[in-house]
């Protein structure tokens, strides 16, 4: 009873007890109870509570369901699937609904579209625009599905005679500035002459895009295999303040692995893992190590390679830095013809406590590198209600109210509807 106070005939809970109760509730309930009184609002806004709540939020895989109708060409349903907890897998949690294309009559050339670009620290990056409108293309918005806050990234302002091809290369947190940044490769052509490609940073803390001083490799370079390259550009493995790609434009003639220093803003090449099929492989960070996941022979297992002794690209020299195959994960989708047709490793992401999530269009395996056990297997087969597929992104809810939401608010997208 030490935690209870009796005042004016009413019973009040101690703030510590309230915090212990609220931290176990869904995010929507936490936000609603924060509006009860100033004391509870202070609890939910306290940095220690926000951090504790973030640690309790499960790591979830984002799953798409694409539906077709007469009025909308494609309706995208975005769900979150918890695969990190050591318990029976719950149903998919509805997160948002939005039309991937159209929203206007088919005969109209100006069709609105919306697509998910990235997920990082509980934030989603969405691309929104209007087809056949050059000035409306490539608008990027940042939202927090938990707090329902919106902001926008600075847009490229180009003339009508400029054709641009913009490749997103990663959305990441920049520690020194506290900003979230989107790295983009820009290729653009003016009427009658060409300008060299470049890299730009779109930041939550800036009003304009900022061009990097590093030279960019042209997309049409013979060394660049665009069909295989751009599948995993937006899912770099983030470790030691660097973004890592197994395949990237800056890989050079030897097709090496590439790392981007988010502080110095420079690229560096690294020795790739000795995988047999790089098209069926991807990088990830698991248990504090840089790893490479590769679908094995006949896709009946996944091999996990670990880069031993790695402390950053600058230290990637010497015999102590080497790739070692440490784990082989058996999967249930053996000798499946459908899998053979869609053999790309779509999702490879490290979770907490040694968990590693491995997935593709046929399902997800939650593997623990410490115990060597497969914890959960989730199937995502197509259904009569729509085409179900995995994204390459994971999500962990966050109650953090970033300053850029207040400094550069956005009303949000009417097309993008959060689920209640």
Short mmCIF file of C-alpha atoms in Angstrom, two decimals:
data_model
loop_
_atom_site.label_atom_id
_atom_site.label_comp_id
_atom_site.label_asym_id
_atom_site.label_seq_id
_atom_site.Cartn_x
_atom_site.Cartn_y
_atom_site.Cartn_z
CA UNK A 1 0.00 0.00 0.00
CA UNK A 2 3.04 2.29 -0.01
CA UNK A 3 2.33 3.10 -3.64
CA UNK A 4 -1.17 4.38 -2.89
CA UNK A 5 -2.03 7.85 -1.66
CA UNK A 6 -5.40 8.85 -0.29
CA UNK A 7 -6.36 12.43 -0.93
CA UNK A 8 -9.80 14.08 -0.60
CA UNK A 9 -11.47 10.71 -0.32
CA UNK A 10 -10.02 9.43 -3.61
CA UNK A 11 -7.27 6.88 -4.24
CA UNK A 12 -4.30 7.95 -6.37
CA UNK A 13 -1.62 5.71 -7.80
CA UNK A 14 2.04 6.51 -7.40
CA UNK A 15 3.70 7.65 -10.66
CA UNK A 16 6.00 4.64 -10.60
CA UNK A 17 3.04 2.25 -10.50
CA UNK A 18 1.31 4.14 -13.32
CA UNK A 19 4.45 3.90 -15.43
CA UNK A 20 4.72 0.15 -14.80
CA UNK A 21 1.12 -0.29 -15.93
CA UNK A 22 1.34 1.95 -18.99
CA UNK A 23 4.54 0.35 -20.30
CA UNK A 24 2.63 -2.92 -20.82
CA UNK A 25 -0.23 -1.35 -22.80
CA UNK A 26 -0.53 -0.92 -26.57
CA UNK A 27 0.80 2.35 -27.94
CA UNK A 28 -2.66 3.65 -28.78
CA UNK A 29 -3.76 3.17 -25.15
CA UNK A 30 -0.61 4.87 -23.83
CA UNK A 31 -1.29 7.95 -25.92
CA UNK A 32 -4.96 8.01 -24.91
CA UNK A 33 -4.17 7.69 -21.19
CA UNK A 34 -1.55 10.43 -21.54
CA UNK A 35 -4.45 12.80 -22.18
CA UNK A 36 -6.13 11.99 -18.84
CA UNK A 37 -4.16 14.53 -16.83
CA UNK A 38 -0.89 16.47 -16.81
CA UNK A 39 0.74 13.98 -14.44
CA UNK A 40 0.08 11.03 -16.75
CA UNK A 41 1.13 13.07 -19.78
CA UNK A 42 4.41 13.79 -18.01
CA UNK A 43 4.90 10.07 -17.39
CA UNK A 44 4.35 9.10 -21.01
CA UNK A 45 6.65 11.92 -22.21
CA UNK A 46 9.46 11.09 -19.80
CA UNK A 47 12.59 9.93 -21.72
CA UNK A 48 13.12 6.98 -19.38
CA UNK A 49 9.53 5.78 -19.97
CA UNK A 50 9.82 6.27 -23.74
CA UNK A 51 13.07 4.27 -23.76
CA UNK A 52 11.60 1.49 -21.60
CA UNK A 53 8.53 1.29 -23.84
CA UNK A 54 10.71 1.10 -26.94
CA UNK A 55 12.63 -1.85 -25.48
CA UNK A 56 9.38 -3.70 -24.89
CA UNK A 57 8.00 -3.13 -28.38
CA UNK A 58 8.49 -6.28 -30.46
CA UNK A 59 10.43 -6.41 -33.68
CA UNK A 60 7.88 -6.84 -36.47
CA UNK A 61 8.06 -7.72 -40.14
CA UNK A 62 6.08 -5.47 -42.47
CA UNK A 63 3.79 -7.50 -44.74
CA UNK A 64 1.98 -6.27 -47.85
CA UNK A 65 -1.39 -7.43 -49.10
CA UNK A 66 -2.21 -6.11 -52.57
CA UNK A 67 -5.87 -6.02 -53.52
CA UNK A 68 -7.50 -4.98 -56.78
CA UNK A 69 -10.89 -3.34 -57.23
CA UNK A 70 -12.90 -1.47 -59.84
CA UNK A 71 -12.23 1.97 -58.38
CA UNK A 72 -8.57 1.56 -57.43
CA UNK A 73 -5.93 -0.10 -59.54
CA UNK A 74 -4.03 -1.37 -56.50
CA UNK A 75 -4.87 -1.07 -52.81
CA UNK A 76 -1.96 -1.78 -50.51
CA UNK A 77 -2.60 -3.04 -47.00
CA UNK A 78 0.38 -2.79 -44.67
CA UNK A 79 0.44 -5.13 -41.67
CA UNK A 80 3.01 -5.77 -38.95
CA UNK A 81 3.83 -9.33 -37.89
CA UNK A 82 5.56 -10.02 -34.57
CA UNK A 83 8.24 -12.69 -35.03
CA UNK A 84 10.64 -11.72 -32.26
CA UNK A 85 8.79 -12.97 -29.18
CA UNK A 86 9.23 -16.50 -27.84
CA UNK A 87 5.55 -17.34 -28.02
CA UNK A 88 2.95 -18.44 -30.59
CA UNK A 89 2.87 -16.10 -33.54
CA UNK A 90 -0.05 -13.64 -33.22
CA UNK A 91 -2.16 -12.57 -36.20
CA UNK A 92 -0.90 -9.79 -38.43
CA UNK A 93 -1.49 -6.38 -36.87
CA UNK A 94 -3.10 -3.92 -39.32
CA UNK A 95 -0.92 -0.84 -39.59
CA UNK A 96 -2.11 1.23 -42.57
CA UNK A 97 -4.01 1.14 -45.85
CA UNK A 98 -3.21 3.13 -48.97
CA UNK A 99 -3.58 2.97 -52.76
CA UNK A 100 -0.27 2.05 -54.34
CA UNK A 101 -1.38 3.62 -57.62
CA UNK A 102 -4.20 5.72 -59.04
CA UNK A 103 -7.06 6.97 -56.90
CA UNK A 104 -8.38 8.89 -59.88
CA UNK A 105 -10.18 7.65 -63.01
CA UNK A 106 -8.06 5.53 -65.30
CA UNK A 107 -8.53 7.85 -68.23
CA UNK A 108 -6.95 10.68 -66.25
CA UNK A 109 -3.20 10.99 -66.75
CA UNK A 110 -2.65 12.66 -63.37
CA UNK A 111 -2.87 9.71 -60.99
CA UNK A 112 -1.75 9.92 -57.41
CA UNK A 113 0.42 7.21 -55.95
CA UNK A 114 1.96 6.35 -52.61
CA UNK A 115 4.67 3.83 -51.72
CA UNK A 116 6.66 2.79 -48.66
CA UNK A 117 10.35 3.64 -49.04
CA UNK A 118 11.98 2.88 -45.69
CA UNK A 119 11.52 2.06 -42.01
CA UNK A 120 13.90 3.13 -39.26
CA UNK A 121 13.51 3.52 -35.47
CA UNK A 122 9.71 3.45 -35.65
CA UNK A 123 9.57 5.95 -38.54
CA UNK A 124 8.21 5.27 -42.01
CA UNK A 125 9.33 7.10 -45.14
CA UNK A 126 6.69 7.37 -47.86
CA UNK A 127 7.00 8.55 -51.43
CA UNK A 128 4.02 10.44 -52.79
CA UNK A 129 3.36 12.15 -56.07
CA UNK A 130 1.28 12.42 -59.20
CA UNK A 131 2.08 10.46 -62.33
CA UNK A 132 2.95 12.64 -65.35
CA UNK A 133 3.66 15.66 -63.15
CA UNK A 134 7.42 16.27 -62.95
CA UNK A 135 7.19 18.80 -60.15
CA UNK A 136 5.02 16.52 -58.01
CA UNK A 137 7.27 13.48 -58.21
CA UNK A 138 9.77 12.39 -55.58
CA UNK A 139 8.13 13.96 -52.55
CA UNK A 140 9.16 12.14 -49.40
CA UNK A 141 7.26 12.23 -46.12
CA UNK A 142 8.24 10.90 -42.71
CA UNK A 143 5.60 9.66 -40.29
CA UNK A 144 5.40 7.93 -36.93
CA UNK A 145 2.44 5.49 -37.00
CA UNK A 146 2.32 5.45 -33.18
CA UNK A 147 2.16 9.19 -32.50
CA UNK A 148 0.47 9.90 -35.89
CA UNK A 149 2.93 12.74 -36.58
CA UNK A 150 4.02 13.78 -40.07
CA UNK A 151 6.88 15.78 -41.51
CA UNK A 152 8.45 16.17 -44.94
CA UNK A 153 11.94 15.91 -46.37
CA UNK A 154 13.28 18.70 -48.60
CA UNK A 155 12.40 18.28 -52.27
CA UNK A 156 14.56 18.58 -55.34
CA UNK A 157 13.52 21.73 -57.22
CA UNK A 158 14.19 21.17 -60.89
CA UNK A 159 13.09 22.83 -64.10
CA UNK A 160 10.54 21.37 -66.47
CA UNK A 161 13.23 20.45 -68.99
CA UNK A 162 15.14 18.29 -66.51
CA UNK A 163 14.59 14.55 -66.43
CA UNK A 164 15.68 12.98 -63.15
CA UNK A 165 16.24 9.41 -62.06
CA UNK A 166 16.50 9.24 -58.31
CA UNK A 167 17.69 6.09 -56.53
CA UNK A 168 17.22 5.90 -52.78
CA UNK A 169 20.23 4.27 -51.10
CA UNK A 170 19.33 4.24 -47.41
CA UNK A 171 17.47 6.03 -44.62
CA UNK A 172 19.50 6.31 -41.42
CA UNK A 173 20.00 8.15 -38.13
CA UNK A 174 22.91 10.60 -38.05
CA UNK A 175 24.18 10.58 -34.47
CA UNK A 176 26.23 13.81 -34.36
CA UNK A 177 23.33 15.97 -35.58
CA UNK A 178 20.40 13.91 -34.31
CA UNK A 179 18.88 14.02 -37.80
CA UNK A 180 17.36 11.30 -39.95
CA UNK A 181 18.71 11.36 -43.48
CA UNK A 182 17.85 9.86 -46.84
CA UNK A 183 20.82 9.18 -49.14
CA UNK A 184 19.99 9.43 -52.84
CA UNK A 185 21.83 8.80 -56.10
CA UNK A 186 20.75 11.43 -58.63
CA UNK A 187 21.04 11.01 -62.40
CA UNK A 188 19.59 13.86 -64.46
CA UNK A 189 19.59 14.94 -68.08
CA UNK A 190 19.03 18.43 -69.43
CA UNK A 191 17.68 19.02 -72.90
CA UNK A 192 20.65 18.82 -75.27
CA UNK A 193 23.34 18.01 -72.68
CA UNK A 194 24.02 15.81 -69.69
CA UNK A 195 25.19 16.57 -66.18
CA UNK A 196 27.28 14.15 -64.14
CA UNK A 197 25.37 12.12 -61.52
CA UNK A 198 25.77 12.99 -57.86
CA UNK A 199 24.71 12.00 -54.35
CA UNK A 200 22.31 14.13 -52.30
CA UNK A 201 21.26 14.08 -48.68
CA UNK A 202 17.64 14.81 -47.77
CA UNK A 203 17.60 15.56 -44.05
CA UNK A 204 14.86 16.09 -41.48
CA UNK A 205 16.87 19.05 -40.17
CA UNK A 206 17.45 20.91 -43.44
CA UNK A 207 15.27 22.96 -45.77
CA UNK A 208 17.12 22.01 -48.95
CA UNK A 209 18.82 18.90 -50.34
CA UNK A 210 22.58 18.91 -49.89
CA UNK A 211 24.88 17.57 -52.59
CA UNK A 212 27.86 15.47 -51.50
CA UNK A 213 31.33 16.17 -52.80
CA UNK A 214 32.03 12.53 -53.67
CA UNK A 215 31.90 11.53 -57.34
CA UNK A 216 28.99 9.27 -58.28
CA UNK A 217 29.19 6.30 -60.63
CA UNK A 218 26.70 6.58 -63.53
CA UNK A 219 23.83 4.10 -63.44
CA UNK A 220 24.40 3.26 -67.10
CA UNK A 221 28.01 2.28 -66.40
CA UNK A 222 28.83 -1.19 -67.74
CA UNK A 223 29.86 -2.27 -64.25
CA UNK A 224 26.37 -1.68 -62.91
CA UNK A 225 23.78 -4.44 -63.22
CA UNK A 226 20.68 -2.41 -62.43
CA UNK A 227 18.26 -5.35 -62.54
CA UNK A 228 20.01 -7.02 -59.61
CA UNK A 229 21.43 -3.95 -57.91
CA UNK A 230 18.45 -1.89 -56.89
CA UNK A 231 16.51 -4.67 -55.16
CA UNK A 232 18.39 -4.18 -51.88
CA UNK A 233 19.67 -0.59 -52.04
CA UNK A 234 17.17 0.57 -49.41
CA UNK A 235 18.06 -2.18 -46.93
CA UNK A 236 21.72 -1.53 -46.07
CA UNK A 237 23.20 -3.16 -42.99
CA UNK A 238 23.95 -0.40 -40.45
CA UNK A 239 26.89 -0.94 -38.11
CA UNK A 240 29.67 1.22 -36.63
CA UNK A 241 28.20 4.36 -38.16
CA UNK A 242 28.33 2.93 -41.70
CA UNK A 243 25.81 1.72 -44.25
CA UNK A 244 26.86 -1.54 -45.93
CA UNK A 245 25.68 -2.93 -49.27
CA UNK A 246 26.55 -6.25 -50.85
CA UNK A 247 25.93 -4.73 -54.29
CA UNK A 248 26.18 -1.01 -54.98
CA UNK A 249 27.06 1.37 -57.81
CA UNK A 250 30.39 2.16 -56.16
CA UNK A 251 31.50 -1.49 -56.01
CA UNK A 252 33.97 -1.02 -58.86
CA UNK A 253 35.15 -3.45 -61.53
CA UNK A 254 35.82 -6.16 -58.91
CA UNK A 255 32.21 -5.83 -57.70
CA UNK A 256 33.29 -5.38 -54.10
CA UNK A 257 31.10 -4.68 -51.11
CA UNK A 258 30.51 -0.98 -50.35
CA UNK A 259 30.32 0.95 -47.07
CA UNK A 260 29.23 4.56 -46.57
CA UNK A 261 30.59 6.55 -43.63
CA UNK A 262 27.60 8.56 -42.37
CA UNK A 263 29.86 11.09 -40.58
CA UNK A 264 32.62 11.64 -43.16
CA UNK A 265 30.07 11.02 -45.97
CA UNK A 266 32.47 8.99 -48.08
CA UNK A 267 32.25 5.57 -49.73
CA UNK A 268 34.72 2.76 -49.19
CA UNK A 269 35.04 -0.65 -50.82
CA UNK A 270 35.33 -3.84 -48.78
CA UNK A 271 36.01 -7.52 -49.55
CA UNK A 272 32.68 -9.30 -50.14
CA UNK A 273 31.69 -12.54 -48.41
CA UNK A 274 32.61 -15.72 -50.32
CA UNK A 275 29.01 -16.58 -51.20
CA UNK A 276 28.24 -18.61 -54.31
CA UNK A 277 25.20 -16.68 -55.50
CA UNK A 278 25.24 -13.00 -54.57
CA UNK A 279 21.83 -12.56 -56.18
CA UNK A 280 20.41 -14.85 -53.48
CA UNK A 281 22.28 -13.13 -50.65
CA UNK A 282 21.95 -10.07 -48.46
CA UNK A 283 23.76 -8.31 -45.62
CA UNK A 284 22.42 -7.91 -42.11
CA UNK A 285 23.52 -7.01 -38.59
CA UNK A 286 22.90 -9.66 -35.95
CA UNK A 287 24.18 -9.93 -32.37
CA UNK A 288 26.47 -6.94 -32.95
CA UNK A 289 28.22 -8.45 -36.00
CA UNK A 290 28.11 -7.85 -39.72
CA UNK A 291 26.68 -10.93 -41.41
CA UNK A 292 25.80 -12.17 -44.86
CA UNK A 293 22.85 -14.51 -45.46
CA UNK A 294 22.78 -16.77 -48.51
CA UNK A 295 20.08 -19.14 -49.74
CA UNK A 296 21.75 -22.54 -50.12
CA UNK A 297 21.51 -25.36 -52.64
CA UNK A 298 17.91 -26.01 -53.75
CA UNK A 299 16.89 -23.38 -51.17
CA UNK A 300 16.57 -25.91 -48.34
CA UNK A 301 18.82 -23.94 -45.98
CA UNK A 302 20.31 -20.50 -45.36
CA UNK A 303 24.01 -20.01 -44.61
CA UNK A 304 25.07 -17.19 -42.30
CA UNK A 305 28.55 -15.74 -42.77
CA UNK A 306 30.10 -13.54 -40.04
CA UNK A 307 32.81 -10.91 -40.60
CA UNK A 308 35.16 -11.62 -37.67
CA UNK A 309 37.26 -8.83 -36.16
CA UNK A 310 35.31 -6.10 -37.94
CA UNK A 311 35.33 -2.68 -36.25
CA UNK A 312 34.67 -0.52 -39.30
CA UNK A 313 35.75 -0.24 -42.96
CA UNK A 314 38.97 1.60 -42.06
CA UNK A 315 40.09 -1.43 -40.04
CA UNK A 316 39.17 -3.88 -42.78
CA UNK A 317 42.78 -4.86 -43.49
CA UNK A 318 44.94 -7.66 -42.19
CA UNK A 319 44.43 -11.38 -41.68
CA UNK A 320 42.39 -10.92 -38.49
CA UNK A 321 39.47 -9.61 -40.60
CA UNK A 322 37.84 -12.55 -42.37
CA UNK A 323 34.48 -13.96 -43.40
CA UNK A 324 33.60 -17.21 -41.63
CA UNK A 325 30.54 -19.40 -42.21
CA UNK A 326 29.13 -19.91 -38.72
CA UNK A 327 25.50 -21.03 -39.10
CA UNK A 328 23.35 -23.12 -41.38
CA UNK A 329 19.60 -22.63 -40.91
CA UNK A 330 17.25 -25.28 -42.29
CA UNK A 331 14.01 -23.98 -43.80
CA UNK A 332 10.73 -25.82 -44.46
CA UNK A 333 10.23 -24.71 -48.07
CA UNK A 334 12.17 -27.50 -49.71
CA UNK A 335 12.18 -28.20 -53.44
CA UNK A 336 9.40 -25.68 -54.05
CA UNK A 337 9.00 -24.61 -57.66
CA UNK A 338 7.35 -21.35 -56.67
CA UNK A 339 10.34 -20.55 -54.50
CA UNK A 340 12.70 -21.32 -57.37
CA UNK A 341 10.98 -18.65 -59.42
CA UNK A 342 11.26 -16.03 -56.67
CA UNK A 343 14.59 -16.90 -55.12
CA UNK A 344 15.74 -13.49 -53.90
CA UNK A 345 16.39 -13.14 -50.19
CA UNK A 346 13.94 -10.33 -49.46
CA UNK A 347 14.44 -9.87 -45.76
CA UNK A 348 17.51 -10.42 -43.61
CA UNK A 349 17.54 -8.44 -40.40
CA UNK A 350 19.03 -8.81 -36.94
CA UNK A 351 16.83 -8.55 -33.87
CA UNK A 352 17.49 -8.51 -30.14
CA UNK A 353 19.06 -11.21 -28.02
CA UNK A 354 20.79 -12.91 -30.94
CA UNK A 355 17.66 -13.21 -33.10
CA UNK A 356 18.05 -13.06 -36.87
CA UNK A 357 15.06 -12.80 -39.17
CA UNK A 358 15.39 -14.44 -42.57
CA UNK A 359 12.62 -14.29 -45.11
CA UNK A 360 11.46 -14.22 -48.68
CA UNK A 361 8.10 -14.47 -50.40
CA UNK A 362 7.36 -17.87 -48.90
CA UNK A 363 7.78 -16.97 -45.24
CA UNK A 364 10.00 -15.91 -42.34
CA UNK A 365 12.38 -17.90 -40.16
CA UNK A 366 13.34 -16.46 -36.76
CA UNK A 367 16.75 -17.94 -35.91
CA UNK A 368 18.78 -17.37 -32.75
CA UNK A 369 22.53 -17.29 -33.38
CA UNK A 370 23.31 -17.85 -29.71
CA UNK A 371 21.26 -20.98 -29.11
CA UNK A 372 21.32 -22.21 -32.72
CA UNK A 373 17.59 -22.86 -32.73
CA UNK A 374 14.81 -21.87 -35.13
CA UNK A 375 12.29 -20.10 -32.96
CA UNK A 376 9.41 -19.44 -35.32
CA UNK A 377 8.38 -20.03 -38.89
CA UNK A 378 5.74 -17.83 -40.51
CA UNK A 379 4.16 -18.55 -43.86
CA UNK A 380 2.80 -15.79 -46.06
CA UNK A 381 1.24 -17.71 -48.92
CA UNK A 382 -1.09 -15.95 -51.32
CA UNK A 383 -4.78 -16.08 -50.45
CA UNK A 384 -8.03 -15.49 -52.26
CA UNK A 385 -8.26 -12.08 -50.57
CA UNK A 386 -5.17 -10.73 -52.26
CA UNK A 387 -1.50 -11.22 -53.00
CA UNK A 388 0.44 -11.41 -49.71
CA UNK A 389 4.17 -10.71 -49.75
CA UNK A 390 6.95 -9.62 -47.43
CA UNK A 391 8.58 -6.25 -47.54
CA UNK A 392 12.31 -5.91 -46.94
CA UNK A 393 11.66 -3.88 -43.82
CA UNK A 394 11.09 -4.41 -40.13
CA UNK A 395 9.33 -2.11 -37.69
CA UNK A 396 9.51 -1.39 -33.99
CA UNK A 397 6.99 1.09 -32.58
CA UNK A 398 8.28 4.22 -30.90
CA UNK A 399 6.75 6.93 -28.69
CA UNK A 400 9.60 9.38 -29.39
CA UNK A 401 8.28 12.78 -30.46
CA UNK A 402 11.09 14.12 -32.61
CA UNK A 403 11.65 17.87 -32.84
CA UNK A 404 11.43 17.90 -36.63
CA UNK A 405 7.75 16.94 -36.42
CA UNK A 406 7.12 20.22 -34.62
CA UNK A 407 9.55 22.30 -36.67
CA UNK A 408 8.34 21.05 -40.08
CA UNK A 409 4.85 19.59 -39.60
CA UNK A 410 2.89 18.09 -42.47
CA UNK A 411 -0.87 17.41 -42.54
CA UNK A 412 -0.28 13.87 -43.75
CA UNK A 413 -1.58 11.97 -46.76
CA UNK A 414 -5.33 11.46 -47.20
CA UNK A 415 -4.41 8.39 -49.23
CA UNK A 416 -2.49 6.87 -46.32
CA UNK A 417 -4.88 5.79 -43.59
CA UNK A 418 -3.70 4.40 -40.27
CA UNK A 419 -5.68 1.50 -38.88
CA UNK A 420 -7.47 2.10 -35.61
#
